[in-house]
Amino acid sequence: MLHNKEKIFPSVPVIFSGVNDLSKQKMLDESQYTGIFEKKEILPNLNLITKLFPDEREVLVVGDGSTTAQVTQNEIKNDTLNYGKIKIEFSNDQDFDSLLQRLKSYKGKAVILTSIGTFRTHDGQLINLNHVLKQIKDAGSYIVLSLEDSYIQQGVLGGYVVDGNAQGTEAGKLALSILSHPKLSIPIFHENTNKWIFDAVALKQHAILLPSDIGSQSIFINPPQTFFKKHQETLINLLYALSITTVIVSFLFALYMYQSRKILLQRKQALLKVSESLNQAQMIAHLGNWEWDIKANTLWWSDEIYRIFGLLPQQFEATYEGFLERVHPDDQEKVQEAVNKSLVHNIDYSVEHRIVKSDGMIRYVLEEGNTEWDDLGNPLRMRGVIHDITEEKSAQILIEKSEKKYRNLVENAMIGIYRADLSGKIIYVNHALTEILGFDSPEDLIGQDSSIRYAQPEQRNKLIQILQKEGHVANMEIELLDKYSVAVPVMISATVEGETFSGILMDMRELKRSRFELDKLSKVIEQIDDAVVITDRHGKITYVNQAFLHQTGYEKYEVLNKTLTILKSGKQSNEFYKELWRTILKGNVFRGTIINIKKNGDLYYENKTITPMKDEKGDIVSFVSSGKDVTQENLLNQEIQRIASIDNLTGIYNRHKFEALFELETERSKRFSLPLSMILIDIDYFKSINDAYGHDVGDEVLQHLVKVIESNIRKLDIFARWGGEEFLILCPGIDLNNVHSLAEKLRIEVEKAHFPLIDTLTISIGISTFNENDTISSLFKRADQGLYNAKGAGRNRVGEAIPHRSD
């Protein structure tokens, strides 16, 4: 049998061929080889064909026209009669061209039987073997078997011969020589050898052992069967049986394991569920259980005990010593005494103590347990619980502190506190009540009949009646007699519980005096002319006097619980009001003039003083403001300021105001390095206008000129009448080039304007720009020089001081 199909059919045809020049080969002794390869059973036959093409059903066997090829084909035909699984087509022709055409047209597999130098052309010329092989390779994938001779071509040896042929004898010699002497020099024509083909049976019969380098490249037919091959079917059946048995056993074992695991898992889950429920219950109750093996000195804790001690569950293996380390140092001796007492006297173990968690937090726990003893009276183990009682303990401590605080509060209160029964017997009084009534200590009053302390007995009767009917009385004013029988006004509040009642007393003497003083103060406030307003800390009005209502026109119900924003006129900036609030919220007094608006919409000026009122802690609780209407004074001052600043004829700034504003603008220019320029305007031939039309017309010309100029300058430009027909404009932020453009624009607009009676008018303009060391005088002087230059050039021009052109 061949090794595998791939060895017979690689990507290129597998060719078995050679040369026939045997005279060049060294002949060996005939006894070494005679008859080895002349056995008929090793001729190419159907067995070889089926080995070469195990999957084919149609095969073409082509002979080269030689007798040997014909004999071989006959052998194959005879075998075919007894083996009908493969259809073989035969051809035997020396014409090589016909062979190639047949091969190219054939779709199946083909075997070419040839001996050396047999194929010829149409005219009978022998074709070189190399050419034959090349052409056959190009025609497709075929098997070429050598006949009669053994050939060496590209390192391949073919060993199939025909019985009794002399050339077969020579081939046998050469084959035996090569096989018997691996180191014999063999004419190799190409390094890339194809495979060798040998009949394994023939090799075994003649005891031929192939060299390893040849055997590794060989293909064997008719190999002897191995033990496994002989018993292949039996072994396969046994393997199948073993596999099935293994599968069944494995399945049954897996099923058993699955059922067992399922039962164990169910039990484990049930136990886990019970454990989790117990653990959850212990967490809710803050209650953990423990067990101490006394002889082995091992201690087991439930998860909750670990949590109580601030540890992760089962974080470490608990021991009695480890437990004591977590007991508060001041309580360790108490715990050990409780343990010893339980073990010595055979009583239950119970102790309350503190523990210190790992984070330093202190908790309170209650431990309880009992001991198991052996027959000799020796303690074996102790079992018990730990209950975290920190919350309960904290609540208890808090209650104790509250009680103490309440007692201190009652004893040190500034108001009187008392208890008495309905018959009048005094059960308890505090120190404050003792002082209110002028006694030295509470013992002087406790046990007395309270009825003798009432200045008017009917007041006590009324108090008792209300308590019996309502169960309580609140803020009832009565008079009690002090130690010296002097009437003391008090305010009493009380509640009744069964046959006793308790309550508080407030000394009203200071309050009554305060009320009297407040009444006097209130009358004074209501009579003064200044408006008085009281607001809470947030500005809501809680009180106004009559002067406020008269001043604003509002009714009291219209302003209470409102804020003073109802008076806001909008004439003052938001920053003004922010500064007001910043001042008073700091606890400082605000003083200033506020422009408010009345209910009817009239504006009024108010000199306002706002004073923060503070409590005993220093916190602001309210604001008291007083205000005086200064509207007339402010309007008069404004008119005075206007007269002092405004030119009466033109309504623009006068010389005095211009000088003041000049100082401000020059400071701004220096501080921010901003340009500042001046324009000086003079009316051309104004004297002739006055002479021709009179001063009234001259005044109208001035007024109309001002309107033209105002409509062509910025609001921030300062425009003033300097004197007579001269005007100044101060231009912040404008340099010399830009002020020249502005002056030229003003000149043109005036020239285009229509003036009453005189129709047209022209002006001459001088300009200058501010230098760091300039004064109003020096700046004006340069502008005046520019004006002089403009007039000298024919008037109706803009001029500047020549030396300062670079300004």
CSV table of N, CA, C and O in Angstrom, one decimal, residues 96 139 143 230 382 389 406 460-461 483 488 526 576 602 734 771:
chain,number,residue,atom,x,y,z
A,96,PHE,N,4.3,9.8,-30.4
A,96,PHE,CA,4.3,10.7,-29.2
A,96,PHE,C,3.3,11.8,-29.3
A,96,PHE,O,2.6,12.2,-28.3
A,139,ALA,N,1.4,18.1,-19.9
A,139,ALA,CA,0.0,17.7,-20.3
A,139,ALA,C,-0.9,17.5,-19.1
A,139,ALA,O,-2.1,17.5,-19.3
A,143,ILE,N,1.0,9.4,-13.9
A,143,ILE,CA,2.1,8.5,-13.4
A,143,ILE,C,2.8,7.8,-14.6
A,143,ILE,O,2.2,7.3,-15.5
A,230,LYS,N,-3.7,-6.4,10.9
A,230,LYS,CA,-4.4,-7.7,10.9
A,230,LYS,C,-5.6,-7.8,11.8
A,230,LYS,O,-6.6,-8.4,11.4
A,382,MET,N,-18.6,27.9,79.0
A,382,MET,CA,-19.5,28.9,79.4
A,382,MET,C,-20.2,29.4,78.1
A,382,MET,O,-19.5,29.7,77.1
A,389,ILE,N,-26.0,47.8,74.4
A,389,ILE,CA,-27.0,48.6,75.0
A,389,ILE,C,-26.6,50.1,75.0
A,389,ILE,O,-27.0,50.9,75.8
A,406,TYR,N,-32.5,70.2,84.2
A,406,TYR,CA,-33.8,70.8,84.5
A,406,TYR,C,-33.8,71.3,86.0
A,406,TYR,O,-34.3,72.4,86.2
A,460,ARG,N,-57.4,84.4,94.2
A,460,ARG,CA,-57.1,82.9,94.3
A,460,ARG,C,-58.3,82.1,94.0
A,460,ARG,O,-58.1,81.0,93.3
A,461,ASN,N,-59.5,82.5,94.4
A,461,ASN,CA,-60.7,81.7,94.1
A,461,ASN,C,-60.9,81.6,92.6
A,461,ASN,O,-61.2,80.6,92.1
A,483,LYS,N,-42.9,89.1,102.1
A,483,LYS,CA,-42.6,88.8,103.5
A,483,LYS,C,-43.1,90.0,104.4
A,483,LYS,O,-43.5,89.7,105.6
A,488,VAL,N,-47.1,92.7,95.6
A,488,VAL,CA,-46.2,92.6,94.5
A,488,VAL,C,-47.0,92.1,93.2
A,488,VAL,O,-47.5,91.0,93.3
A,526,GLU,N,-45.2,110.2,69.2
A,526,GLU,CA,-46.3,110.6,68.4
A,526,GLU,C,-46.5,112.1,68.2
A,526,GLU,O,-47.1,112.5,67.2
A,576,PHE,N,-26.1,103.3,46.1
A,576,PHE,CA,-26.4,104.1,47.2
A,576,PHE,C,-27.1,103.3,48.3
A,576,PHE,O,-26.7,103.3,49.5
A,602,ASP,N,-45.4,112.8,44.6
A,602,ASP,CA,-44.5,113.9,44.7
A,602,ASP,C,-43.2,113.4,45.3
A,602,ASP,O,-43.2,112.6,46.2
A,734,ILE,N,-9.9,113.3,23.7
A,734,ILE,CA,-9.7,113.7,22.3
A,734,ILE,C,-8.4,114.4,22.2
A,734,ILE,O,-8.0,115.3,22.9
A,771,ASN,N,-1.1,119.4,28.1
A,771,ASN,CA,0.2,118.7,28.5
A,771,ASN,C,0.2,118.5,30.0
A,771,ASN,O,-0.5,119.2,30.7
